[in-house]
PDB file of N, CA and C in Angstrom:
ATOM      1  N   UNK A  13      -0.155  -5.454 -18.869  1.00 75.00           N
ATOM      2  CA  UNK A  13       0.215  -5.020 -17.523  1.00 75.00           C
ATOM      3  C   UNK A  13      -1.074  -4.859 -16.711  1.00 75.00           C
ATOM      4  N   UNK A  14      -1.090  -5.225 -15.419  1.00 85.00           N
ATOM      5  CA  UNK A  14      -2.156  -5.679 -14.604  1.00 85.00           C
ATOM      6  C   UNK A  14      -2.652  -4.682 -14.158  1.00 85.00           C
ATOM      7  N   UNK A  15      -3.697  -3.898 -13.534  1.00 87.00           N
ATOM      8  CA  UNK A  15      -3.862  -2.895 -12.490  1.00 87.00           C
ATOM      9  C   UNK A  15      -2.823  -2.641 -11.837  1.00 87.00           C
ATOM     10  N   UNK A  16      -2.896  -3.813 -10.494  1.00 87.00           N
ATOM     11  CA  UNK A  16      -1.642  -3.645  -9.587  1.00 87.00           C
ATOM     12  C   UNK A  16      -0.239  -3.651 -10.153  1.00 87.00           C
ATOM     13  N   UNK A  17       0.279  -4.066 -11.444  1.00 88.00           N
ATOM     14  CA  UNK A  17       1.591  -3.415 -12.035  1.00 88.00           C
ATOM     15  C   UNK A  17       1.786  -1.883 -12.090  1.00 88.00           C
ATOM     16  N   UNK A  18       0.457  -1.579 -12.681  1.00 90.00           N
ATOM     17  CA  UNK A  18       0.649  -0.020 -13.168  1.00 90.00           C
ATOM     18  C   UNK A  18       0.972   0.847 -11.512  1.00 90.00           C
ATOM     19  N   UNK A  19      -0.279   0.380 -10.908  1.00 92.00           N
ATOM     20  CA  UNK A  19       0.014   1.391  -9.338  1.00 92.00           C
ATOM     21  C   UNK A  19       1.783   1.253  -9.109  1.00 92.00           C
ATOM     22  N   UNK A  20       1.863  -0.313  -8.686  1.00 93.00           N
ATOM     23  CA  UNK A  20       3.077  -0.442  -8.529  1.00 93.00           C
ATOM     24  C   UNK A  20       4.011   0.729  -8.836  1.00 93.00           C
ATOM     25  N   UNK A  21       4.409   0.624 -10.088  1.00 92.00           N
ATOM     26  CA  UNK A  21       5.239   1.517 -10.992  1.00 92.00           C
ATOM     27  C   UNK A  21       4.840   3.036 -10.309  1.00 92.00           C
ATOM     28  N   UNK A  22       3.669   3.569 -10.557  1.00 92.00           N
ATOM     29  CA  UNK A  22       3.189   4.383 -10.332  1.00 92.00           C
ATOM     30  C   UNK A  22       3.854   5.336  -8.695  1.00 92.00           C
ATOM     31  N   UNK A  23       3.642   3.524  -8.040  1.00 94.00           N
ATOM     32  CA  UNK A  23       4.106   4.445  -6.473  1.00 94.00           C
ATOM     33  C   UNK A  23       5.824   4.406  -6.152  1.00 94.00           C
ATOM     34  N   UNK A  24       6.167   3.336  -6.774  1.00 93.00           N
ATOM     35  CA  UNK A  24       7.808   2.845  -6.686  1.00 93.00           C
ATOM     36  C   UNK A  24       8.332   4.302  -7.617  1.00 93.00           C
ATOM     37  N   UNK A  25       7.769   5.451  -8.661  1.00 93.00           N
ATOM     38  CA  UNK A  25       8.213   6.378  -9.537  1.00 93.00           C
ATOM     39  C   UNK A  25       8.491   7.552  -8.880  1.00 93.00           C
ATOM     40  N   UNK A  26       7.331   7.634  -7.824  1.00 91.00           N
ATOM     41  CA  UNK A  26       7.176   8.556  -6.786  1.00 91.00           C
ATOM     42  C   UNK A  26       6.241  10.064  -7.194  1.00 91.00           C
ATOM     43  N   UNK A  27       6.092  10.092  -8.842  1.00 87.00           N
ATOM     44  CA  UNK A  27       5.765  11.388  -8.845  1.00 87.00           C
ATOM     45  C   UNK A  27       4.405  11.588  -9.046  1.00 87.00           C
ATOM     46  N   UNK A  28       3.773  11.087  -8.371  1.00 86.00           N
ATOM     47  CA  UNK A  28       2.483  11.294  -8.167  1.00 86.00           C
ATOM     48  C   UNK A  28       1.744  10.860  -6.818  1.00 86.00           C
ATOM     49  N   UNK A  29       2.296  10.802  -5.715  1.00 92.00           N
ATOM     50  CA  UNK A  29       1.769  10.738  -4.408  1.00 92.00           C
ATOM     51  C   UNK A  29       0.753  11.352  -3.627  1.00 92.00           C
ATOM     52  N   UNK A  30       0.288  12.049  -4.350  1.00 90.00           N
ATOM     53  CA  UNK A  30      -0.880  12.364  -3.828  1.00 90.00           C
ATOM     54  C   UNK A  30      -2.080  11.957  -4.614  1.00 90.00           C
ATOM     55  N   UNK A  31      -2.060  11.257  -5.953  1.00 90.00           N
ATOM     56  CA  UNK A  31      -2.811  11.075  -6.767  1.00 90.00           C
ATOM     57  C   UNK A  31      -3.367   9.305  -6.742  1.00 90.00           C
ATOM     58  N   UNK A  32      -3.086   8.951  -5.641  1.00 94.00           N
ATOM     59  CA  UNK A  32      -3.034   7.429  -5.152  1.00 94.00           C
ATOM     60  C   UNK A  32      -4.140   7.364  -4.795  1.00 94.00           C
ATOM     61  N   UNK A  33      -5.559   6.466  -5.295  1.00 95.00           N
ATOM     62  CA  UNK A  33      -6.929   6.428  -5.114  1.00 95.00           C
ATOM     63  C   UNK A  33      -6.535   5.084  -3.733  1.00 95.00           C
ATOM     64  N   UNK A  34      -7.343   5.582  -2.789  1.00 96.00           N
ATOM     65  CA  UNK A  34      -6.930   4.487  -1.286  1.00 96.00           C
ATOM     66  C   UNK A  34      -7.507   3.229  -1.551  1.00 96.00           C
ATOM     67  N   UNK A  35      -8.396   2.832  -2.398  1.00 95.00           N
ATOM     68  CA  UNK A  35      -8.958   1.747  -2.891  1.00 95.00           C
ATOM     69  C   UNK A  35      -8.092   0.645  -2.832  1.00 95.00           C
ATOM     70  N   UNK A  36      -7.270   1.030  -4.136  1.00 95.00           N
ATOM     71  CA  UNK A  36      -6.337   0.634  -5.255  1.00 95.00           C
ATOM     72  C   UNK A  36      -4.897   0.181  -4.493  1.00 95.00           C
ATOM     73  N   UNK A  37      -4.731   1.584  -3.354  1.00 96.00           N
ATOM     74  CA  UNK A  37      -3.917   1.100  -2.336  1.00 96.00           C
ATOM     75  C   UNK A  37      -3.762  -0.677  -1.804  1.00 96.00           C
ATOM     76  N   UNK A  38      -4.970  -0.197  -1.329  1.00 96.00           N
ATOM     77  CA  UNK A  38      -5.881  -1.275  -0.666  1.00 96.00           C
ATOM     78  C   UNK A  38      -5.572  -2.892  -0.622  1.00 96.00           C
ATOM     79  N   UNK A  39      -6.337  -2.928  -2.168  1.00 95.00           N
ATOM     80  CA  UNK A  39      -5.931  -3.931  -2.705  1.00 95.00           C
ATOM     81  C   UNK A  39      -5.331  -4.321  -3.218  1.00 95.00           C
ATOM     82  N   UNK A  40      -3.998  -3.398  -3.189  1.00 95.00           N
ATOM     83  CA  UNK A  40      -2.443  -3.556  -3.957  1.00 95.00           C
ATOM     84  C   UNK A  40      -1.860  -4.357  -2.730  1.00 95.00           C
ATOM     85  N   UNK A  41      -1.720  -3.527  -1.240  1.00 97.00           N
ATOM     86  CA  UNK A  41      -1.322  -4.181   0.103  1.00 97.00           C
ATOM     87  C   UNK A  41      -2.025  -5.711   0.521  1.00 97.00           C
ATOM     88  N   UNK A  42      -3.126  -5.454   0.043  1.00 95.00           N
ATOM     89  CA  UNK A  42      -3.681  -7.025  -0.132  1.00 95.00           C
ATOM     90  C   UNK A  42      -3.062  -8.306  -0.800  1.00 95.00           C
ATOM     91  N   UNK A  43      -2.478  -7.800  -2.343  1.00 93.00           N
ATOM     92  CA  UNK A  43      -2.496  -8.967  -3.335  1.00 93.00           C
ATOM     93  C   UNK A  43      -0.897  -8.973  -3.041  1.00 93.00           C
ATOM     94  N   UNK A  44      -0.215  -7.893  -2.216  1.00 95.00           N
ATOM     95  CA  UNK A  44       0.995  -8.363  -1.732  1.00 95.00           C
ATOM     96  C   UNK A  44       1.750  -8.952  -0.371  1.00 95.00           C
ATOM     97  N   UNK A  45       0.453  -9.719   0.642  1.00 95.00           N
ATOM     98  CA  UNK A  45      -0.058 -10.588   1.172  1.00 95.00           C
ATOM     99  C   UNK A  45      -0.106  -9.768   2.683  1.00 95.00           C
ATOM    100  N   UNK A  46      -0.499  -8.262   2.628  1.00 97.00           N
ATOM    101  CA  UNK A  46      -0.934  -7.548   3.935  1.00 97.00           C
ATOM    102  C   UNK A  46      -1.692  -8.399   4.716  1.00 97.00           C
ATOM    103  N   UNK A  47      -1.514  -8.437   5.962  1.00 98.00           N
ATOM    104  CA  UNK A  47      -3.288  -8.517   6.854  1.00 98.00           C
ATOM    105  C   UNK A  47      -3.908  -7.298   7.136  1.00 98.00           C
ATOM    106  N   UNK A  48      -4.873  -7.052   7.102  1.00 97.00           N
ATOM    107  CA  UNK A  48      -5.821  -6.023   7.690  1.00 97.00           C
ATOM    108  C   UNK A  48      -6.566  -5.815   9.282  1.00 97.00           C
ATOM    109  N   UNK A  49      -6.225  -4.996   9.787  1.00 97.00           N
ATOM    110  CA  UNK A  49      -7.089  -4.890  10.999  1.00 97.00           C
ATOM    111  C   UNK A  49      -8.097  -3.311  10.643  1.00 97.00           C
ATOM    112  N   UNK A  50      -8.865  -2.872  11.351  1.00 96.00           N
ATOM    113  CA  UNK A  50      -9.329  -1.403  11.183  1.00 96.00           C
ATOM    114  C   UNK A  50      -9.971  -1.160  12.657  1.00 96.00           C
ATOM    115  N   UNK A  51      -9.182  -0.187  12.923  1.00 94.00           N
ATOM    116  CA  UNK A  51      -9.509   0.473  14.219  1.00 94.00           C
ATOM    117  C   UNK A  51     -10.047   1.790  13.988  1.00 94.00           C
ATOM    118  N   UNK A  52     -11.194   2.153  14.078  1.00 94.00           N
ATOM    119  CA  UNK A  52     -12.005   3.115  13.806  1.00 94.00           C
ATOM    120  C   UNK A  52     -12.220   3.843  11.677  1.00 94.00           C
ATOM    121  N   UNK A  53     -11.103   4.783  11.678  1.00 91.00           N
ATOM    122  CA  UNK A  53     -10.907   4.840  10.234  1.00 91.00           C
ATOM    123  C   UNK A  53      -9.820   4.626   9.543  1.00 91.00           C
ATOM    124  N   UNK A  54      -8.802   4.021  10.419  1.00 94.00           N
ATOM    125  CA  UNK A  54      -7.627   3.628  10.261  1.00 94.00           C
ATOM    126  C   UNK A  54      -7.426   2.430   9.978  1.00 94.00           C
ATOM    127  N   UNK A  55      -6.811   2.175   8.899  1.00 96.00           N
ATOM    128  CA  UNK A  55      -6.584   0.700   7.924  1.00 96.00           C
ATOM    129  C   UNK A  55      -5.118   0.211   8.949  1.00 96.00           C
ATOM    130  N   UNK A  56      -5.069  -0.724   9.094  1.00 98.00           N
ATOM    131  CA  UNK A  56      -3.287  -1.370  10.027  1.00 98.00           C
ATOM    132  C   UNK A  56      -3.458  -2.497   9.235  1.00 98.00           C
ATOM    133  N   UNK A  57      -1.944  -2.325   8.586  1.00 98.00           N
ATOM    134  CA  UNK A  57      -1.618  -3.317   7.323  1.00 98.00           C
ATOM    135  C   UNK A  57      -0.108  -4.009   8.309  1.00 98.00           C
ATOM    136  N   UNK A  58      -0.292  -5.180   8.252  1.00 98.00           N
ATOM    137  CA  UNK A  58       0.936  -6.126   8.619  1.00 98.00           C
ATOM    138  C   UNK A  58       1.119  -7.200   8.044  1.00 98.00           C
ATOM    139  N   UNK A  59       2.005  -7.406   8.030  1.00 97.00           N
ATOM    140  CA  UNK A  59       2.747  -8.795   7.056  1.00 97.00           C
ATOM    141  C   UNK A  59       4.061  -9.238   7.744  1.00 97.00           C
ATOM    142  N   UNK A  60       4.069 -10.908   7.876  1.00 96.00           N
ATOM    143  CA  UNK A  60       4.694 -11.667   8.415  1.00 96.00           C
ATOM    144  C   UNK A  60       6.238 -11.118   7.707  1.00 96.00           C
ATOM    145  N   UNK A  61       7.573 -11.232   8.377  1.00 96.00           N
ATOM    146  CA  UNK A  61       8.791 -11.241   7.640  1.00 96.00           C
ATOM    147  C   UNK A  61       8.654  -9.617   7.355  1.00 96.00           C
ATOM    148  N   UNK A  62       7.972  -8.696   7.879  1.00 97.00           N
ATOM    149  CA  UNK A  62       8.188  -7.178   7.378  1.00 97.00           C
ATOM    150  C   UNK A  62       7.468  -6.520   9.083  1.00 97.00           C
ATOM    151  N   UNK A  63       8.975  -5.505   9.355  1.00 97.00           N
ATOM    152  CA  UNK A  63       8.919  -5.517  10.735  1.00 97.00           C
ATOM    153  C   UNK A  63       7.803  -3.574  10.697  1.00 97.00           C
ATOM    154  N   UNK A  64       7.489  -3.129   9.748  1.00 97.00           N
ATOM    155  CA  UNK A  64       7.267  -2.181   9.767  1.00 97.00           C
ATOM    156  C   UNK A  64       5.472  -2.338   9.625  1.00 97.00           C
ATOM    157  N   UNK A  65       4.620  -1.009  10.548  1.00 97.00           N
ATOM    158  CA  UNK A  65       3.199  -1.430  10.426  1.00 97.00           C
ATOM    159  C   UNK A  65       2.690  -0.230   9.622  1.00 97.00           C
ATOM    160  N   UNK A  66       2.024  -0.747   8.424  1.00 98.00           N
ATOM    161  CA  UNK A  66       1.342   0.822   7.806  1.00 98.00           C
ATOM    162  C   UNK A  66       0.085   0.798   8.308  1.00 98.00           C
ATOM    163  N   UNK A  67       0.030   1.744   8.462  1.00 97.00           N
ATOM    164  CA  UNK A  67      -1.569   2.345   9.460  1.00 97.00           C
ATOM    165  C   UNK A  67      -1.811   3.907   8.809  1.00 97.00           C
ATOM    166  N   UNK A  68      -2.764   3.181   7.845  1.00 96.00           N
ATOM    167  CA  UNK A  68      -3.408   4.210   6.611  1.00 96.00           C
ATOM    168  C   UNK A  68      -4.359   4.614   6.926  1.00 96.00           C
ATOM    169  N   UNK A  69      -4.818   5.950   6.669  1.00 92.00           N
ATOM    170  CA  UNK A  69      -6.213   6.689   6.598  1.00 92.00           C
ATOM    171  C   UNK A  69      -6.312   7.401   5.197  1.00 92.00           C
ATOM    172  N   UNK A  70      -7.694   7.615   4.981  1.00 91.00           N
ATOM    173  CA  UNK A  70      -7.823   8.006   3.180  1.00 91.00           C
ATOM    174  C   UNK A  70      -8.018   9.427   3.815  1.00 91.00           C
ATOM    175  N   UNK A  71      -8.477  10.441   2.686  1.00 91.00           N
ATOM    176  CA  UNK A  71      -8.511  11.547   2.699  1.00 91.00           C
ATOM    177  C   UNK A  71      -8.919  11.704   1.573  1.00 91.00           C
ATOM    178  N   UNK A  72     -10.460  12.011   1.449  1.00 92.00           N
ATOM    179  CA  UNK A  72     -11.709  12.150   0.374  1.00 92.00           C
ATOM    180  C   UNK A  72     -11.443  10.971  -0.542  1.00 92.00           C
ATOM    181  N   UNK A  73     -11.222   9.859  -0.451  1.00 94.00           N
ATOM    182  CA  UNK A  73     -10.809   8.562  -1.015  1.00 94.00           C
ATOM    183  C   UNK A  73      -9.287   8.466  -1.650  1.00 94.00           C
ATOM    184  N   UNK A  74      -8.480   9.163  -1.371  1.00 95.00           N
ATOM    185  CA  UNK A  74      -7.343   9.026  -1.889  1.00 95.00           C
ATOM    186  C   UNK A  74      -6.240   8.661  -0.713  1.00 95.00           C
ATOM    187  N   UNK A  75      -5.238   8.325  -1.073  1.00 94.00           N
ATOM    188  CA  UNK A  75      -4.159   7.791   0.346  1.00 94.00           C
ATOM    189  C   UNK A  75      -3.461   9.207   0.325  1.00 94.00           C
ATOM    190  N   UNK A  76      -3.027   9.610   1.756  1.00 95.00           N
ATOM    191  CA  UNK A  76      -1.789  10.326   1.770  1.00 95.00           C
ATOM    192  C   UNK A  76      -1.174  10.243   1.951  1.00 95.00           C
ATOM    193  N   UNK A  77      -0.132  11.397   0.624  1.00 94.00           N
ATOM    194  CA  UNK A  77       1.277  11.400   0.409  1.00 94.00           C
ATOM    195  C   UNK A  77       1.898  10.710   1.118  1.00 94.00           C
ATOM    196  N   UNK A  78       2.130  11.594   2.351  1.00 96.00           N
ATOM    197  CA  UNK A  78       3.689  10.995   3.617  1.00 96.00           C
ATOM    198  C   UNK A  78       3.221   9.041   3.757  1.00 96.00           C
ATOM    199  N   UNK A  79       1.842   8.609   3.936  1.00 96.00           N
ATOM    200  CA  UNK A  79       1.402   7.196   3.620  1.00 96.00           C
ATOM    201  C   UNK A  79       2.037   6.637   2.017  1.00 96.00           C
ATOM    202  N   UNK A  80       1.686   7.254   1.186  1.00 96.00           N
ATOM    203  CA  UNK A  80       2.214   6.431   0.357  1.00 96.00           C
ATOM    204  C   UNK A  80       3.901   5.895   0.168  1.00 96.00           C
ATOM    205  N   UNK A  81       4.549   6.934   0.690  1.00 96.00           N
ATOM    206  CA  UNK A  81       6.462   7.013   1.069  1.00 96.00           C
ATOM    207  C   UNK A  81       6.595   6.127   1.862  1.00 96.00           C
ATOM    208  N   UNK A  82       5.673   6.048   2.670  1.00 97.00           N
ATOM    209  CA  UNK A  82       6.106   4.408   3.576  1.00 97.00           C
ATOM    210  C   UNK A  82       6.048   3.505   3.056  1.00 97.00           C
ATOM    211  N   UNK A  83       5.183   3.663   2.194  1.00 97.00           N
ATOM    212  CA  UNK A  83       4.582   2.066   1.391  1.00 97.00           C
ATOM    213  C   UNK A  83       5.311   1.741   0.766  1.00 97.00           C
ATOM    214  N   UNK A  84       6.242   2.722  -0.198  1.00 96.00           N
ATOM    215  CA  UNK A  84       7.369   2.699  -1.160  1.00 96.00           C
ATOM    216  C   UNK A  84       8.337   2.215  -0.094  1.00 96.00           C
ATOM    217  N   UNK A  85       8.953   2.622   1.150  1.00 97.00           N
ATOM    218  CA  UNK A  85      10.007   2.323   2.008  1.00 97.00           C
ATOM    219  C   UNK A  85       9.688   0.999   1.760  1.00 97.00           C
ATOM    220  N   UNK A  86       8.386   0.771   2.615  1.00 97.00           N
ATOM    221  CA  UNK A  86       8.371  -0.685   2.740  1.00 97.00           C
ATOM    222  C   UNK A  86       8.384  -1.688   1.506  1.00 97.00           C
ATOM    223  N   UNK A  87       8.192  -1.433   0.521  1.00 96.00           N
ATOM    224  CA  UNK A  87       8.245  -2.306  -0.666  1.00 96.00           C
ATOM    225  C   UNK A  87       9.705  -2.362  -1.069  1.00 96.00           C
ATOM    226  N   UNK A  88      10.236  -1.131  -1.208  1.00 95.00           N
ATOM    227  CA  UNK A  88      11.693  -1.096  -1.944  1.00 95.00           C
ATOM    228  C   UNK A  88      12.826  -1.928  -0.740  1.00 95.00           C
ATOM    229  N   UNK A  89      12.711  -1.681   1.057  1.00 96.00           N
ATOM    230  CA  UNK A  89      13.291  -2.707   1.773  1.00 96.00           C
ATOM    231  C   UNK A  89      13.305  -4.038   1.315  1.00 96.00           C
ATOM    232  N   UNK A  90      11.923  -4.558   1.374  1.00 95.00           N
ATOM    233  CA  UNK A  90      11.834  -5.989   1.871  1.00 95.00           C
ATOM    234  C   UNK A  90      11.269  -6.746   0.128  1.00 95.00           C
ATOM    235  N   UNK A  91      12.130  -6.098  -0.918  1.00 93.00           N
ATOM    236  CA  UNK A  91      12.190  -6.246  -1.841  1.00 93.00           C
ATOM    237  C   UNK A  91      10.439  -6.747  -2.349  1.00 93.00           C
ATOM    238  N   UNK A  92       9.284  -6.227  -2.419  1.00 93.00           N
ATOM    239  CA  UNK A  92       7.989  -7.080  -2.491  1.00 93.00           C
ATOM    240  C   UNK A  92       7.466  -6.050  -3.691  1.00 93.00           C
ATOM    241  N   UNK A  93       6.377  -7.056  -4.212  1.00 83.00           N
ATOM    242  CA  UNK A  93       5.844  -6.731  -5.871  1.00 83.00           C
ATOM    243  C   UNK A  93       6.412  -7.499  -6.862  1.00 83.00           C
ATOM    244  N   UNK A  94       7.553  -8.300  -6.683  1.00 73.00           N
ATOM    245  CA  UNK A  94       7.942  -9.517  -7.728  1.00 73.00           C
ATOM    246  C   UNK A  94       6.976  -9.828  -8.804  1.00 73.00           C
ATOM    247  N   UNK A  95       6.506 -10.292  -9.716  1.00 58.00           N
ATOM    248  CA  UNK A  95       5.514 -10.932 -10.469  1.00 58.00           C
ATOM    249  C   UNK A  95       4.723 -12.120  -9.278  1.00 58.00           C
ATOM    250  N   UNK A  96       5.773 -12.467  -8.694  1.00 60.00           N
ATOM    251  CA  UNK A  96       5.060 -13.781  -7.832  1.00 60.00           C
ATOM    252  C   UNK A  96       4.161 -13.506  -6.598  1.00 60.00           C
ATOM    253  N   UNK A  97       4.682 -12.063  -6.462  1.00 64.00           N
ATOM    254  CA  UNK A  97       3.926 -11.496  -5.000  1.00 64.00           C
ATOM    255  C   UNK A  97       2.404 -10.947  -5.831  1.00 64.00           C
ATOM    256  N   UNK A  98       2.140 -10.295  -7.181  1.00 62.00           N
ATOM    257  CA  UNK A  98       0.875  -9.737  -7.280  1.00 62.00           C
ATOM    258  C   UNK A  98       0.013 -11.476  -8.393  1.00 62.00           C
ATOM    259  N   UNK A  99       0.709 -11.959  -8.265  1.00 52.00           N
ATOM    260  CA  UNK A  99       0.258 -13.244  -9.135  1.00 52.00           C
ATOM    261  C   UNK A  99      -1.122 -14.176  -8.022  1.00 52.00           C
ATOM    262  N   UNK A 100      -1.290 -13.328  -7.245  1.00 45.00           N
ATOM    263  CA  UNK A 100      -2.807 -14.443  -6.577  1.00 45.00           C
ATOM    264  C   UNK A 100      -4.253 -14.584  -7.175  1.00 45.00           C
TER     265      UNK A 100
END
């Protein structure tokens, strides 16, 4: 099981949301084909076919909570994390 499997699991489980290193975030929203913009310290994650925008900030390098519940919204909607989505 890959890095990005374990987070996966990890954030789709829910019980550890505050324990989400923003890194890891990062490049989880990445390998599940985010774009990135950054407007000051704020990460803006968008992806074609997903009408919702996450616009992340860390907090001493970790993501927060109420951020990570979106991320879960948005993954568990628009069904994403397949094997084929972290396979790049």
């Amino acid at each position: 099981m890959s890095q990005q499997d374990k987070l996966l699991d990890k954030i789709l489980s829910g019980t550890s949301d505050t324990d989400i290193p923003f890194a890891q975030l990062w490049q989880l929203l990445y390998k599940l084909g985010f774009d990135e913009r950054i407007r000051g310290d704020h990460r803006i994650f968008v992806k074609n076919g997903v009408e919702e925008i996450l616009n992340l900030q860390h907090k001493r390098g970790k993501a927060k909570s109420y951020q990570i519940k979106q991320v879960r919204a948005v993954i568990l909607k628009y069904e994403l994390g397949s094997k084929n989505d972290l396979s790049l």
